[in-house]
Amino acid sequence: MSIVEVVKQRFTTKAYDASRKITAQQEQELLDILRYSPSSLNLQPWHFFAITSDEGKETILPGIRDFNAAKVRDSAMVVVFTSKDTLDDAQFSKVQQQEDLDGRFKDEETKNANDKGRRNYIAAYGGSDEDLRYWMERQTYISLGFLLLGAAAMGLNATPIEGIDPVLLDERLGLKEKGLHSLAVVAIGHNSEKDFNASLPKSRLSEETVITRL
C-alpha cells in the first residue's frame, strides 16, 4: 500500500477492542517512530510517556476528559506527548553529545561550529520565553503527526486526543518537576465493531479550496 493510500484510508478511531493488544514488535516500532521524528535544529524538545499497563492508564485517566476515557482505557497503547518548559543548556549539550556519538561530525571544529550555529539561531529568532515554549510545542506536534501516519501504515488504529485536563495530567505524571508540560494524548490499538467512524466515508475540502498552485 502506498503512503497516499494509507493517508486516504486511515481514520480517527472512536472505539477500541480492549481484548486486542499490540505485539512487542509493534510497540517497539511505534516507539522508534516517535524517537526518529524530525524537529527543527534536531533539538527534540519532547518526552513521551508510552503506557500499555492498566496501572499506567489509571494513573492518567483523571487527566482525561470523560468523553475520551473509554478510548484510553480500551486501547492497547496510550502515548502522552509532553514538551519542555524551557530550552536550557542541558538540552543543547545532550543533543550535541548524542550527535557526536552517532558520528555526525567529521572533527571537533565541525562539532563546535554546529553547536554555535544552533545556539545563535535560537538567540536570534527564539523570541521571548513564551515564544520559545510555543515553538517547542509545535516541534512536538510534528511527532504526533508521524505517529498517526506510522500507526496507520502498520495496520493499527489511532485517536489523537486533546480532550485532556493538562493541569491535572501534569500533576499525575509529575511533569512540573521534570520541566515538562502535557500537550495531547494518542490512543493506539485495534478498533471495535462499535467504532461508527470506521464505516463512514472520508470527507475533506477540495484541493482547489485548500491548495494554491503557483
PDB file of N, CA and C in Angstrom, residues 11-12 22 24-25 31 33-34 56 65 92 96 113 115 121 124 129 132 135 137 149-150 156 166 177 179-180 184 195:
ATOM      1  N   PHE A  11      -8.341   6.666   9.666  1.00  0.00           N
ATOM      2  CA  PHE A  11      -9.428   7.457  10.237  1.00  0.00           C
ATOM      3  C   PHE A  11      -9.224   7.532  11.734  1.00  0.00           C
ATOM      4  N   THR A  12      -9.895   8.461  12.371  1.00  0.00           N
ATOM      5  CA  THR A  12      -9.800   8.610  13.815  1.00  0.00           C
ATOM      6  C   THR A  12     -10.739   7.609  14.484  1.00  0.00           C
ATOM      7  N   ILE A  22      -1.347  -5.089  21.057  1.00  0.00           N
ATOM      8  CA  ILE A  22      -0.333  -4.991  20.009  1.00  0.00           C
ATOM      9  C   ILE A  22       0.854  -5.856  20.409  1.00  0.00           C
ATOM     10  N   ALA A  24       4.908  -7.011  20.830  1.00  0.00           N
ATOM     11  CA  ALA A  24       6.103  -6.334  21.328  1.00  0.00           C
ATOM     12  C   ALA A  24       6.838  -5.641  20.184  1.00  0.00           C
ATOM     13  N   GLN A  25       6.846  -6.263  19.007  1.00  0.00           N
ATOM     14  CA  GLN A  25       7.498  -5.649  17.853  1.00  0.00           C
ATOM     15  C   GLN A  25       6.768  -4.380  17.421  1.00  0.00           C
ATOM     16  N   LEU A  31       7.521   3.196  19.167  1.00  0.00           N
ATOM     17  CA  LEU A  31       8.477   3.997  19.932  1.00  0.00           C
ATOM     18  C   LEU A  31       9.586   4.524  19.020  1.00  0.00           C
ATOM     19  N   ILE A  33       9.252   5.240  15.848  1.00  0.00           N
ATOM     20  CA  ILE A  33       8.659   6.334  15.069  1.00  0.00           C
ATOM     21  C   ILE A  33       8.704   7.629  15.862  1.00  0.00           C
ATOM     22  N   LEU A  34       8.359   7.563  17.125  1.00  0.00           N
ATOM     23  CA  LEU A  34       8.408   8.752  17.980  1.00  0.00           C
ATOM     24  C   LEU A  34       9.827   9.299  18.068  1.00  0.00           C
ATOM     25  N   GLY A  56      -0.824   2.036  34.487  1.00  0.00           N
ATOM     26  CA  GLY A  56      -0.417   3.284  33.864  1.00  0.00           C
ATOM     27  C   GLY A  56      -1.601   4.085  33.361  1.00  0.00           C
ATOM     28  N   ARG A  65     -10.503  13.824  29.774  1.00  0.00           N
ATOM     29  CA  ARG A  65     -11.909  14.198  29.815  1.00  0.00           C
ATOM     30  C   ARG A  65     -12.778  12.948  29.707  1.00  0.00           C
ATOM     31  N   PHE A  92      20.816  21.515  24.781  1.00  0.00           N
ATOM     32  CA  PHE A  92      21.798  21.705  23.710  1.00  0.00           C
ATOM     33  C   PHE A  92      22.928  20.696  23.838  1.00  0.00           C
ATOM     34  N   GLN A  96      23.947  17.545  21.316  1.00  0.00           N
ATOM     35  CA  GLN A  96      25.268  17.554  20.682  1.00  0.00           C
ATOM     36  C   GLN A  96      26.057  16.290  21.035  1.00  0.00           C
ATOM     37  N   ALA A 113      31.199  24.277  15.609  1.00  0.00           N
ATOM     38  CA  ALA A 113      30.506  25.202  14.719  1.00  0.00           C
ATOM     39  C   ALA A 113      29.011  24.882  14.675  1.00  0.00           C
ATOM     40  N   ASP A 115      27.211  23.457  17.075  1.00  0.00           N
ATOM     41  CA  ASP A 115      26.628  23.866  18.348  1.00  0.00           C
ATOM     42  C   ASP A 115      26.453  25.378  18.412  1.00  0.00           C
ATOM     43  N   TYR A 121      21.089  30.630  16.383  1.00  0.00           N
ATOM     44  CA  TYR A 121      19.780  30.685  15.748  1.00  0.00           C
ATOM     45  C   TYR A 121      18.689  30.922  16.788  1.00  0.00           C
ATOM     46  N   ALA A 124      18.783  34.422  18.150  1.00  0.00           N
ATOM     47  CA  ALA A 124      18.350  35.451  17.211  1.00  0.00           C
ATOM     48  C   ALA A 124      16.854  35.378  16.911  1.00  0.00           C
ATOM     49  N   ASP A 129      10.527  33.973  26.155  1.00  0.00           N
ATOM     50  CA  ASP A 129      10.410  32.634  26.725  1.00  0.00           C
ATOM     51  C   ASP A 129       9.100  31.988  26.296  1.00  0.00           C
ATOM     52  N   LEU A 132       9.395  30.841  22.685  1.00  0.00           N
ATOM     53  CA  LEU A 132      10.231  29.647  22.600  1.00  0.00           C
ATOM     54  C   LEU A 132       9.473  28.413  23.070  1.00  0.00           C
ATOM     55  N   TRP A 135       7.166  27.456  20.324  1.00  0.00           N
ATOM     56  CA  TRP A 135       7.952  26.864  19.238  1.00  0.00           C
ATOM     57  C   TRP A 135       8.251  25.395  19.547  1.00  0.00           C
ATOM     58  N   GLU A 137       6.511  23.417  21.457  1.00  0.00           N
ATOM     59  CA  GLU A 137       5.259  22.680  21.366  1.00  0.00           C
ATOM     60  C   GLU A 137       4.951  22.316  19.917  1.00  0.00           C
ATOM     61  N   LEU A 149       0.455   8.653  11.314  1.00  0.00           N
ATOM     62  CA  LEU A 149       0.708   8.077   9.995  1.00  0.00           C
ATOM     63  C   LEU A 149       1.395   6.722  10.128  1.00  0.00           C
ATOM     64  N   GLY A 150       2.359   6.641  11.047  1.00  0.00           N
ATOM     65  CA  GLY A 150       3.076   5.386  11.234  1.00  0.00           C
ATOM     66  C   GLY A 150       2.168   4.270  11.710  1.00  0.00           C
ATOM     67  N   LEU A 156      -2.603  -0.342  12.262  1.00  0.00           N
ATOM     68  CA  LEU A 156      -3.189  -0.078  13.569  1.00  0.00           C
ATOM     69  C   LEU A 156      -4.104   1.137  13.507  1.00  0.00           C
ATOM     70  N   PRO A 166      -4.864  19.416  31.156  1.00  0.00           N
ATOM     71  CA  PRO A 166      -3.404  19.446  31.211  1.00  0.00           C
ATOM     72  C   PRO A 166      -2.845  19.697  32.602  1.00  0.00           C
ATOM     73  N   GLU A 177       8.056  18.893  37.957  1.00  0.00           N
ATOM     74  CA  GLU A 177       9.391  18.594  38.497  1.00  0.00           C
ATOM     75  C   GLU A 177      10.364  18.161  37.401  1.00  0.00           C
ATOM     76  N   GLY A 179      10.313  19.525  34.382  1.00  0.00           N
ATOM     77  CA  GLY A 179      10.459  20.621  33.422  1.00  0.00           C
ATOM     78  C   GLY A 179       9.686  20.390  32.142  1.00  0.00           C
ATOM     79  N   LEU A 180       8.532  19.706  32.255  1.00  0.00           N
ATOM     80  CA  LEU A 180       7.715  19.364  31.097  1.00  0.00           C
ATOM     81  C   LEU A 180       6.270  19.779  31.317  1.00  0.00           C
ATOM     82  N   ALA A 184      -0.976  16.660  24.486  1.00  0.00           N
ATOM     83  CA  ALA A 184      -2.014  15.824  23.884  1.00  0.00           C
ATOM     84  C   ALA A 184      -1.722  14.367  24.181  1.00  0.00           C
ATOM     85  N   ASP A 195     -17.111   1.039  16.577  1.00  0.00           N
ATOM     86  CA  ASP A 195     -16.480   2.235  16.017  1.00  0.00           C
ATOM     87  C   ASP A 195     -17.240   2.694  14.772  1.00  0.00           C
TER      88      ASP A 195
END
